[in-house]
Coordinates of C-alpha atoms in Angstrom, one line a residue:
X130 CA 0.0 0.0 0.0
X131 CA 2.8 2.2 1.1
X132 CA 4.8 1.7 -2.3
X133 CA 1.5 2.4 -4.2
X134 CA 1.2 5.6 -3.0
X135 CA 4.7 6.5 -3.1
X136 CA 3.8 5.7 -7.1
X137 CA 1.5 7.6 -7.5
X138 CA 2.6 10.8 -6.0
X139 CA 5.9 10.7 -7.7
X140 CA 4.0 10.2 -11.2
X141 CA 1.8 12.9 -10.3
X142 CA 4.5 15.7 -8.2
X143 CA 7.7 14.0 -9.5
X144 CA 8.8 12.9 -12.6
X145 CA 5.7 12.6 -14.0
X146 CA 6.4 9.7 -16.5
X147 CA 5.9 5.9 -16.4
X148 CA 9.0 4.9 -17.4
X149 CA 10.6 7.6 -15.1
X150 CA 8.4 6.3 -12.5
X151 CA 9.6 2.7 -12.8
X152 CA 13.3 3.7 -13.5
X153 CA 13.6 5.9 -9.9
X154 CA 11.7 3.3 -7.6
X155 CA 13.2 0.2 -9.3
X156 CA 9.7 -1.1 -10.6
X157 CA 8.1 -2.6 -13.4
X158 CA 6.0 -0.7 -15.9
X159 CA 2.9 -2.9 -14.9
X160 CA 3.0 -1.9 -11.3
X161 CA 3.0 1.5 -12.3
X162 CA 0.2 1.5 -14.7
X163 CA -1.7 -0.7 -12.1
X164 CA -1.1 2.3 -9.3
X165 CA -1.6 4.5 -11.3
X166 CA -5.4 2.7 -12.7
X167 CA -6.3 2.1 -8.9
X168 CA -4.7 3.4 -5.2
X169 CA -5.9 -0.1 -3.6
X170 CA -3.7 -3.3 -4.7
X171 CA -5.2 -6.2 -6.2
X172 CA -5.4 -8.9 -4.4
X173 CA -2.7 -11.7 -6.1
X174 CA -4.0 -15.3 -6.2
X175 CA -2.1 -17.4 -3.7
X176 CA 0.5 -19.6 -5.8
X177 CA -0.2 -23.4 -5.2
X178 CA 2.3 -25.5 -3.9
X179 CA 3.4 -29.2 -5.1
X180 CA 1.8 -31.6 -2.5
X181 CA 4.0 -34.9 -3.8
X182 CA 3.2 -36.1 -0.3
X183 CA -0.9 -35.9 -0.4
X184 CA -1.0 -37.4 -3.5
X185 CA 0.0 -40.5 -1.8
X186 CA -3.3 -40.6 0.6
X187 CA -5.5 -38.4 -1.9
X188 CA -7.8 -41.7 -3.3
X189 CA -7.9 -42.8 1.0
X190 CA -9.1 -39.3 2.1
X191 CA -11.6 -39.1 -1.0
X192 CA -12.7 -42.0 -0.1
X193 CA -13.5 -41.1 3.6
X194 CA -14.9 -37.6 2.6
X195 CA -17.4 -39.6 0.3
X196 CA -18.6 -42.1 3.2
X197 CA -19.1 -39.5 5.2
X198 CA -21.6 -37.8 3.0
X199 CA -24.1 -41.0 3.6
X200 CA -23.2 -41.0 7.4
X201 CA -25.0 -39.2 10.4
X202 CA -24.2 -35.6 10.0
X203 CA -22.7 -35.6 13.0
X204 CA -20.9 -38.8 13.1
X205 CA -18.3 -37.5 10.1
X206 CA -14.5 -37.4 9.9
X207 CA -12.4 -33.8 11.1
X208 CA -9.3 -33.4 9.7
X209 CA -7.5 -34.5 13.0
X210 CA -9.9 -38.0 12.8
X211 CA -8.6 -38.6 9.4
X212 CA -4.6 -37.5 9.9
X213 CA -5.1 -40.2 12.9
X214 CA -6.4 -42.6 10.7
X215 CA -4.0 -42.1 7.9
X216 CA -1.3 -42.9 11.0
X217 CA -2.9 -46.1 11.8
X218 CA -3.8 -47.5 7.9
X219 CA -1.1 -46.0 5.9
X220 CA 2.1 -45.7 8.2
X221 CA 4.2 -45.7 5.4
X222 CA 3.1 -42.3 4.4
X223 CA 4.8 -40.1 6.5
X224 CA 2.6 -36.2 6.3
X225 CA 2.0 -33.7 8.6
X226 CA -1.0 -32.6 9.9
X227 CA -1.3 -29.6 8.6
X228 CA -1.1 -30.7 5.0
X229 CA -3.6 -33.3 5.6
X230 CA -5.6 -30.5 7.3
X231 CA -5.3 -28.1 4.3
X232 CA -6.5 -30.6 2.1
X233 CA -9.3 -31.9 3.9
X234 CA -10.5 -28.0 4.0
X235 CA -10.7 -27.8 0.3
X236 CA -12.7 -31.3 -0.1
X237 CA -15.1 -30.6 2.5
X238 CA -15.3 -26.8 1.2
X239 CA -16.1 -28.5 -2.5
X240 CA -18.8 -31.0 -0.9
X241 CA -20.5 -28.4 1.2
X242 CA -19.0 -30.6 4.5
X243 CA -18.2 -27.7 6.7
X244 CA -19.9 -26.3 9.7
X245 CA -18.7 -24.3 12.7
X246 CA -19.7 -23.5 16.2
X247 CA -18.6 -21.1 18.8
X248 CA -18.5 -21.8 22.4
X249 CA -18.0 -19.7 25.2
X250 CA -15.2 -21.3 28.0
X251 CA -16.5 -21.2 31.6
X252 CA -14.6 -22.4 34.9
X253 CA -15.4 -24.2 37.9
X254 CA -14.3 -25.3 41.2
X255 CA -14.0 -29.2 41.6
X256 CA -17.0 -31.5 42.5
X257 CA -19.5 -28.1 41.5
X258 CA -21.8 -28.9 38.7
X259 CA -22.5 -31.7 36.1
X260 CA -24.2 -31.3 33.3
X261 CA -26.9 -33.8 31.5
X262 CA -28.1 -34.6 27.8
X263 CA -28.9 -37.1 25.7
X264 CA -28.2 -37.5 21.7
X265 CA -28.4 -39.7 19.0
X266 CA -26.0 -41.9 17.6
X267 CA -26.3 -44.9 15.1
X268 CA -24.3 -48.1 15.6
X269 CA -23.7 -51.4 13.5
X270 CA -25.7 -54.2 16.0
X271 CA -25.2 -57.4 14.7
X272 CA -24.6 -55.8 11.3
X273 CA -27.8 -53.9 11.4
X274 CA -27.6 -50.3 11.4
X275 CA -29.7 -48.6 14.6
X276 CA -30.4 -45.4 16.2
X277 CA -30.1 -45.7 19.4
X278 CA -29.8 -42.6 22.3
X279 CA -26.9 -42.0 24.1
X280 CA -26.9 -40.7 27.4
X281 CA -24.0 -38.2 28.8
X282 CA -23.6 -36.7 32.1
X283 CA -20.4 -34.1 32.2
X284 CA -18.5 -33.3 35.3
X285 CA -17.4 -29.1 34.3
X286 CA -14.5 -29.3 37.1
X287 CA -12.7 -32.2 35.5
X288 CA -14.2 -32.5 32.2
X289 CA -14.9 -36.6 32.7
X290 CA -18.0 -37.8 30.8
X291 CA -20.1 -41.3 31.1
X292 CA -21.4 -41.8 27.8
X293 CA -24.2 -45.2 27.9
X294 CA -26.8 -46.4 24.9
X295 CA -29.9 -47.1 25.3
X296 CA -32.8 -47.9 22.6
X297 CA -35.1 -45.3 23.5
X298 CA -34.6 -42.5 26.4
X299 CA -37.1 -43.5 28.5
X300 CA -37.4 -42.0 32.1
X301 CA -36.6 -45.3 33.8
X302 CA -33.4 -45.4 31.3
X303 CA -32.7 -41.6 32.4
X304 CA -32.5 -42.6 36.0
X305 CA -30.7 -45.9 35.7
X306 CA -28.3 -43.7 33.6
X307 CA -27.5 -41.8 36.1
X308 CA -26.8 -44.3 38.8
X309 CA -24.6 -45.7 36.3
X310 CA -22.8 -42.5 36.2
X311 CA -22.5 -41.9 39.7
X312 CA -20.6 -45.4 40.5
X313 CA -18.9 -43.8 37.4
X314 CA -17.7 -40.8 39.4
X315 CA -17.7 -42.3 42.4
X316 CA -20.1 -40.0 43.7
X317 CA -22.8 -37.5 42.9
X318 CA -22.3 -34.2 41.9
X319 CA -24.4 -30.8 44.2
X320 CA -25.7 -29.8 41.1
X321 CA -26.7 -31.0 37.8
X322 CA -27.9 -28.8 35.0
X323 CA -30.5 -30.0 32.4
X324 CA -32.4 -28.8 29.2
X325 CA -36.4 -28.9 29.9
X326 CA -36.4 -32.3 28.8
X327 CA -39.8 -33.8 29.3
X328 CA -38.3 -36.9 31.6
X329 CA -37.9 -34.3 34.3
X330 CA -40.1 -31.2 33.8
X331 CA -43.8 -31.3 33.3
X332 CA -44.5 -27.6 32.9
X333 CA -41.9 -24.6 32.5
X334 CA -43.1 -22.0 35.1
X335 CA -42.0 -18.5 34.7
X336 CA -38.2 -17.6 35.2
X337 CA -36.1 -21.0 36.4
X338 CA -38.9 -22.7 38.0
X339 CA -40.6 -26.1 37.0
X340 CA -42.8 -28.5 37.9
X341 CA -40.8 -31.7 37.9
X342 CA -42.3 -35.4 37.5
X343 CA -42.9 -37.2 40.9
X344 CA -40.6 -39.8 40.3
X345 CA -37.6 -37.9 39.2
X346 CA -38.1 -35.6 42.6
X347 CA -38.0 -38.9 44.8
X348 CA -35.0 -40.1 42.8
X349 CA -33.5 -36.3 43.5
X350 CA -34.0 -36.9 47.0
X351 CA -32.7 -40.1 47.3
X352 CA -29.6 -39.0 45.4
X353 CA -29.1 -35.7 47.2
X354 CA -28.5 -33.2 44.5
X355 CA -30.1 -30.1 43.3
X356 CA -31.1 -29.5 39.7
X357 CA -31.0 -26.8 37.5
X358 CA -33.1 -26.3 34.1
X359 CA -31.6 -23.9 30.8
X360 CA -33.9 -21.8 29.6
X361 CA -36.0 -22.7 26.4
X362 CA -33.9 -23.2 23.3
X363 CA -30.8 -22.1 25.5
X364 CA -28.8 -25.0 24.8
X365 CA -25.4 -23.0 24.9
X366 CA -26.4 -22.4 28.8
X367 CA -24.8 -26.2 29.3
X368 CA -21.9 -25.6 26.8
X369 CA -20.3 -28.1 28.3
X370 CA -21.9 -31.2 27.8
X371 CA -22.4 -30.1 24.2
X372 CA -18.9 -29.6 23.5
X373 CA -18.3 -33.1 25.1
X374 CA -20.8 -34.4 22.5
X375 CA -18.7 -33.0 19.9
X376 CA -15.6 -34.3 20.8
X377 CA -17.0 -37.9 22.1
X378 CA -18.9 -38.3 19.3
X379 CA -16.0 -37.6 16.3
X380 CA -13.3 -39.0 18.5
X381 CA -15.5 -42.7 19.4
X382 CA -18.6 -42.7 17.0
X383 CA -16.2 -42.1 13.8
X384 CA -16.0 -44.4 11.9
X385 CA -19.9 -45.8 12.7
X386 CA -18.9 -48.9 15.8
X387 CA -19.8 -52.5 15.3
X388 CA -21.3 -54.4 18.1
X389 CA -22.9 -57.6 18.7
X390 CA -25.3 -56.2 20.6
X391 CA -26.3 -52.8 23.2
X392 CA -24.3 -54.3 26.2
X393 CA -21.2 -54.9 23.8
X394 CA -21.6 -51.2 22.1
X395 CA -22.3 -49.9 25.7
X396 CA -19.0 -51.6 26.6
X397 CA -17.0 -50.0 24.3
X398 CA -18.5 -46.6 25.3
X399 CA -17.0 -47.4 28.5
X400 CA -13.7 -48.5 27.4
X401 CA -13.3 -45.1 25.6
X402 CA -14.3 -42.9 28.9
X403 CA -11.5 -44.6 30.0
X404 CA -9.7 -43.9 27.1
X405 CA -10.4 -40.1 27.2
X406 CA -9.1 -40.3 30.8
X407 CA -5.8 -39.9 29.6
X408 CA -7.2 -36.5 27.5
X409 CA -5.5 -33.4 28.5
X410 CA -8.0 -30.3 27.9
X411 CA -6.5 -27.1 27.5
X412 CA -5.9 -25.2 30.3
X413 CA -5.7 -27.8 32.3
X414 CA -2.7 -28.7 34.3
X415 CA -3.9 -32.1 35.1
X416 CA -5.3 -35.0 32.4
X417 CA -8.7 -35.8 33.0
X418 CA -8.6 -38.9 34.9
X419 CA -6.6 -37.0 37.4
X420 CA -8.6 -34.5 37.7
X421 CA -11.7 -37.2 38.7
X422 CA -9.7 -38.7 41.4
X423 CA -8.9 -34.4 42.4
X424 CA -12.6 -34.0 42.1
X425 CA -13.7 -37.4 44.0
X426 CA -12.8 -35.8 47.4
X427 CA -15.2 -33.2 46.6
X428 CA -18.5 -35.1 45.9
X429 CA -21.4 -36.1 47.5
X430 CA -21.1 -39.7 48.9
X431 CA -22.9 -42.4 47.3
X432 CA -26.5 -43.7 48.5
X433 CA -26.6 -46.9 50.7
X434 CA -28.6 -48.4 47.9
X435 CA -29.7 -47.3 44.5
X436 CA -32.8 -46.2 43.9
X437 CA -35.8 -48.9 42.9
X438 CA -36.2 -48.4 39.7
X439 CA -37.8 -51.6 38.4
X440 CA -41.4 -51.4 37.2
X441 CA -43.6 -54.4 38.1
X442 CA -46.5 -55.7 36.2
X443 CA -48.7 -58.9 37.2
X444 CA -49.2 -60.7 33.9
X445 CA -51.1 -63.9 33.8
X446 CA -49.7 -66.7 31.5
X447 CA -51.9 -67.0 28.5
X448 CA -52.9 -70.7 26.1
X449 CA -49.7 -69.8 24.0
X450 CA -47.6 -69.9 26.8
X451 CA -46.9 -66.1 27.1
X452 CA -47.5 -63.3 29.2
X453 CA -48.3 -59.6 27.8
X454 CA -46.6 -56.4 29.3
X455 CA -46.6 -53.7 27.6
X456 CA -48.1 -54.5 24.4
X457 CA -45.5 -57.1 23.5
X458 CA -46.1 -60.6 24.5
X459 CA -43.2 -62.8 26.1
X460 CA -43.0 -66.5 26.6
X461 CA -42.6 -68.1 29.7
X462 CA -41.8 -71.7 30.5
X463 CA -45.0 -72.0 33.2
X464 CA -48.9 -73.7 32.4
X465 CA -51.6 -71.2 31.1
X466 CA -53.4 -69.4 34.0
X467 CA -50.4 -69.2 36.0
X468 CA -49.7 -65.2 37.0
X469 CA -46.4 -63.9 37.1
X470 CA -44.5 -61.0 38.6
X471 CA -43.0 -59.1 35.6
X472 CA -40.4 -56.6 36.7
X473 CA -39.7 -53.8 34.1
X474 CA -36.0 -52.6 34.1
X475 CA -34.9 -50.2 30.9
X476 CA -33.1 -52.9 28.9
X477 CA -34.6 -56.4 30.4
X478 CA -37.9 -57.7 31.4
X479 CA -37.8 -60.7 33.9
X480 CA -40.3 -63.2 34.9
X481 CA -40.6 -63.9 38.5
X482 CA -43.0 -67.1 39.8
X483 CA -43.2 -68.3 43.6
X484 CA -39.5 -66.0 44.1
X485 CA -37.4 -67.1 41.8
X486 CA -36.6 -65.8 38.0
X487 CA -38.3 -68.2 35.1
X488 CA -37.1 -66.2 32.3
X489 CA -35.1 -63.1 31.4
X490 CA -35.8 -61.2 28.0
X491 CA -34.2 -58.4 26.1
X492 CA -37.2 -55.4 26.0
X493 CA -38.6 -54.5 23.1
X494 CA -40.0 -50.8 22.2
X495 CA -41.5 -52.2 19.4
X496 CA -45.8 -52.5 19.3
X497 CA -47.5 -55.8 19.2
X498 CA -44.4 -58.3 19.1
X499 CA -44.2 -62.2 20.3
X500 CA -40.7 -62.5 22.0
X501 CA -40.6 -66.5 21.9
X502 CA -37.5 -68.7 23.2
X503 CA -37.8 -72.4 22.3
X504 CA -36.1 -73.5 25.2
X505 CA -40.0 -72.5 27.0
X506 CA -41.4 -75.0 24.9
X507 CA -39.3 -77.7 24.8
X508 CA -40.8 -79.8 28.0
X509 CA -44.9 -79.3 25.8
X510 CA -42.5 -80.4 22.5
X511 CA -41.6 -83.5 24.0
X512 CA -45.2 -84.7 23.8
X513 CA -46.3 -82.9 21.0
X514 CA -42.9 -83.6 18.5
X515 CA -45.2 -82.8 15.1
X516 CA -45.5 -79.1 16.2
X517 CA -41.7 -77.9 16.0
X518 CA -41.4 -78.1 12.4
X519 CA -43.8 -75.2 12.4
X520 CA -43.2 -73.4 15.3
X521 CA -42.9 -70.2 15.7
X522 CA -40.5 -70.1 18.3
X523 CA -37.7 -71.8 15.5
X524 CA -38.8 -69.6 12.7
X525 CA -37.3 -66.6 14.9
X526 CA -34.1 -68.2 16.0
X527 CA -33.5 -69.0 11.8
X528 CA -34.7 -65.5 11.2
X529 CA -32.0 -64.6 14.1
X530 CA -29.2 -66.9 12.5
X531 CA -29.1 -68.6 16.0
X532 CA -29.9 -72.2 14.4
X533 CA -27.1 -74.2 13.4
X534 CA -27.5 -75.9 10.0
X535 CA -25.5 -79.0 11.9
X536 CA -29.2 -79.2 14.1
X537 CA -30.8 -79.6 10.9
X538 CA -28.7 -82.4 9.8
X539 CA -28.4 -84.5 12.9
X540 CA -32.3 -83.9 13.3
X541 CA -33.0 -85.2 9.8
X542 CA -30.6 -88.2 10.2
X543 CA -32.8 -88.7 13.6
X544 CA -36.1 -88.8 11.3
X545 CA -34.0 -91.4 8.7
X546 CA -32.9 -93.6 11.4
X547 CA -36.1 -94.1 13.1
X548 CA -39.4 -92.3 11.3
X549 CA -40.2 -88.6 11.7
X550 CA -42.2 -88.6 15.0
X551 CA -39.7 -90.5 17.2
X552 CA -36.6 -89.0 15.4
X553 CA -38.0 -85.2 16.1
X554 CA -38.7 -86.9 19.7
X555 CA -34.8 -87.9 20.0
X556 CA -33.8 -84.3 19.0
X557 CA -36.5 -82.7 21.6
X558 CA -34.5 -84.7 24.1
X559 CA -30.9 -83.4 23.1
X560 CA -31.9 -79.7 22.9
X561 CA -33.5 -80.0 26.2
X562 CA -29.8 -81.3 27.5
X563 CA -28.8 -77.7 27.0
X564 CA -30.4 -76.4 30.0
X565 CA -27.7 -78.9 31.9
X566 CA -24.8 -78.6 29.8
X567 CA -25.6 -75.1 27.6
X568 CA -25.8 -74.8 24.3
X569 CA -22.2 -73.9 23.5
X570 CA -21.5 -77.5 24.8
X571 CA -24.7 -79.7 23.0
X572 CA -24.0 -77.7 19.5
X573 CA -20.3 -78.7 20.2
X574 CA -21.1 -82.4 20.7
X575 CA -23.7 -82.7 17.8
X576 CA -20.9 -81.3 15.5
X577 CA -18.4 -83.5 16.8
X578 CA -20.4 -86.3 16.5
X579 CA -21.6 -85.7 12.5
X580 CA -17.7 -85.4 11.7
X581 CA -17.4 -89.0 13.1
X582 CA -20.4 -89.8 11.1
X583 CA -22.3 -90.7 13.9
X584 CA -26.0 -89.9 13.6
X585 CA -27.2 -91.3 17.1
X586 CA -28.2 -88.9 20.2
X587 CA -26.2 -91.8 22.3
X588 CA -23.0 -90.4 21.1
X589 CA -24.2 -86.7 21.9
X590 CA -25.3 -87.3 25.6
X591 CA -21.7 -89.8 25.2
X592 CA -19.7 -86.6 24.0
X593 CA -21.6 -84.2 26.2
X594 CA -20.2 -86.1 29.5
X595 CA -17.1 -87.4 28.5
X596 CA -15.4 -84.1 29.4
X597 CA -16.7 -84.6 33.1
X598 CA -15.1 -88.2 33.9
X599 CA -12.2 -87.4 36.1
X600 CA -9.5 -89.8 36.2
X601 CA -8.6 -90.3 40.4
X602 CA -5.1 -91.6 41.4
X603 CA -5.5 -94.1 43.9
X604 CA -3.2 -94.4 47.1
X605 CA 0.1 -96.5 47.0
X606 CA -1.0 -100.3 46.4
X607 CA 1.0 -103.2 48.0
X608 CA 3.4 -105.0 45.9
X609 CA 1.4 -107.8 45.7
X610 CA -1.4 -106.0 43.9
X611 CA 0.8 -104.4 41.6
X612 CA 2.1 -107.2 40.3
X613 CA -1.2 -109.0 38.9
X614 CA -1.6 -105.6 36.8
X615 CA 1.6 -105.9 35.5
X616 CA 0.0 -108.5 33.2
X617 CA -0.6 -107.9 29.6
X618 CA -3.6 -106.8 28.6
X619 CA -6.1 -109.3 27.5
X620 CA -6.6 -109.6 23.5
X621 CA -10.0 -107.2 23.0
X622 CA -10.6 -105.9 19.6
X623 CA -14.4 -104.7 20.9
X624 CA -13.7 -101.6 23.5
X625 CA -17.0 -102.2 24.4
X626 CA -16.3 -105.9 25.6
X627 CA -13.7 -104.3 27.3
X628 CA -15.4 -101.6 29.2
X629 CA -17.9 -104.5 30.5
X630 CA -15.3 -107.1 31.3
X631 CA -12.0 -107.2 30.1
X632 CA -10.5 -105.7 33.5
X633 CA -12.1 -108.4 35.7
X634 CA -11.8 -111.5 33.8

């Protein structure tokens, strides 16, 4: 700017000419002309540099940029996710950050990828506040993609999070969250700051008051802590908590996990809290994990006992063998007319009769389902073989892939060897040995037994307690009785002849 002007006041006080001009300041022509034409400089397009490096991991970051643009919006890949990735997949490519940043700018700037947010940094004094949400997430379970609700509670001293999944955020999952979280922490925080969410607040009263749900002021009670509610569409009033959704969920939710199941995917939600206990936040002097064991001292002390937060329901067992809670109906292994205890938990419903547990199932939030387990029907199978073909208990373990194609064979070798009533008869038997041996052990013996080409269910209840013979060493014999089995064995080429007589003969 400086030399522009210089330019121009020469040209017009000075010398007067362009080439004089460009002679006295050591210029080019151009320049002048282009001083003289405006006072402002153009702004120069910045050169581009030779990237020999990125060209080695261009087709891997495409490829990730690309994914990203079918996954949740706000389950994609930051620059930092992929440089971290790229150091993981492709060690041989040795790149800096920043060039791998840079890059990823321009792709997501051509895809319409980027977004920003701005939040405000606060500060508090250890074991002060926590701060509660919830948000979705979507996770391979047993290779089906689900949406499932995460929830998050936030200690703002330490910045430690408990992150847990749960197929729908129900209030009973809400509180069970929390208890979770407490053990967590190892203990409760004074005061815990919410959104309005519905699971808590009935009615938003004027300024910070609310009515609040019965159950969650009796759990507030038994837990000891206050609460505090943002106001409406005030999000940014628990910063916090939303940055740690940020970060959690790009750092652990990137790429999409793979679990067999909630508890597995809730277990490796756990496993990275733990991880991100090793996280050092900025401006911090102490990681995160220390800072919880700090922050510990400071805490309320944990309840006696945890809050009852199971649900009961008094079902009574219906002609299909099943009870209904909810609207979903559940088998049981009792006689029709029979009434149960049903006990309601966030995850599991279980069957209670005369005090003890009959049967265990996972939930379902689904309307006007039939949870069936064979096992329940096994003992009315026995004496009615005809109707498992057709069952609909073994329709949804082969829709489940939980029926070994080995069951199919042995049974129809069963229905060779004898005919098809007493052969499905035999095999009712063996998958009733399960609830002795498991059925990790009978599908083990039924497999071992078809690779010896042995169809009969002798050798399976054979295999399935051959494991459990224990061989005892006897106490020092006299010499005497030694010797007479110091004599060859007798000539036996039946080991059955042998196992009935051979010793004692």
């Amino acid at each position: 700017m400086e030399l522009f002007e210089e330019i121009r006041r020469e040209y017009e006080f000075g010398v007067g000419t362009i080439l004089g001009v460009a002679r006295k300041l050591g210029v080019h022509r151009r320049m002048v002309r282009e001083a003289l034409t405006n006072a402002v400089p153009m702004e120069k397009p910045t050169a581009k540099r030779e990237r020999p490096r990125v060209e080695l991991v261009v087709g891997f970051i495409d490829a990730i940029l690309d994914a990203d643009r079918k996954a949740p919006r706000k389950q994609r890949h930051t620059a930092h996710r992929i440089y971290t990735r790229i150091t993981e997949e492709r060690p041989e490519v040795q790149i800096g950050e920043s060039t791998v940043r840079e890059y990823v700018r321009e792709r997501k700037r051509a895809l319409g990828l980027l977004a920003r947010e701005t939040f405000v940094p606060q500060s508090y004094v250890w074991g002060q506040e926590g701060q509660v949400d919830w948000y979705e997430a979507f996770a391979d379970l047993d290779g089906q993609r689900q949406k499932v609700q995460v929830f998050v509670l936030r200690s703002m001293a330490s910045g430690g999070a408990f992150h847990w999944a749960y197929q729908r955020a129900t209030q009973q999952a809400f509180l069970e969250a929390h208890e979770l979280a407490f053990h967590y922490f190892g203990g409760v925080f004074p005061l815990l700051r919410y959104d309005n969410l519905s699971l808590a607040v009935k009615k938003i009263l004027r300024g910070y008051r609310r009515e609040e749900t019965s159950r969650f002021i009796a759990f507030r009670s038994h837990w000891k802590f206050q609460s505090e509610f943002c106001n409406p569409a005030e999000g940014h009033e628990k910063g916090g908590v939303e940055n740690e959704v940020g970060t959690f969920r790009r750092n652990h939710w990137v790429p999409v996990p793979k679990a067999r199941d909630l508890a597995d995917l809730n277990a490796q939600l756990l496993a990275s809290c733990r991880q991100d206990e090793g996280r050092l936040i900025a401006g911090h002097e102490e990681t995160v994990g220390r800072g919880m064991l700090i922050e510990r001292e400071h805490l309320l002390p944990l309840a006696g006992e945890d809050f009852d937060l199971v649900e009961a329901a008094f079902p009574t067992v219906n002609s299909l063998g099943c009870v209904k809670v909810r609207t979903n109906a559940y088998s049981v292994p009792l006689d029709p007319g029979r009434k149960v205890q049903a006990k309601i938990r966030p995850s599991t419903i279980e069957m209670w009769h005369n005090g003890r547990c009959v049967a265990t199932h996972e939930r379902c939030y689904a309307h006007q389902q039939e949870i069936l387990v064979l096992e329940h029907y096994l003992d009315v199978l026995e004496h009615k073989p005809g109707a498992l073909r057709g069952s609909k208990p073994l329709a949804q373990l082969r829709q489940l892939g939980l029926w070994p194609a080995s069951y199919d064979r042995f049974w129809q070798g069963l229905m060779e060897r004898y005919d098809r009533q007493k052969g499905t008869k035999e095999f009712i038997q063996l998958l009733i040995l399960a609830r002795v041996h498991g059925n990790d052990k009978l599908r083990a013996a039924i497999e071992s037994a078809l690779d010896m080409g042995c169809g009969d269910s002798a050798a399976v209840r054979h295999l399935l307690t051959a494991s459990e013979l224990v061989h005892i060493i006897p106490a020092p014999l006299p010499v005497g009785v030694l010797a007479a089995f110091e004599r060859p064995l007798p000539n036996v080429s039946n080991y059955d002849q042998l196992l009935v007589g051979g010793w004692g003969q």
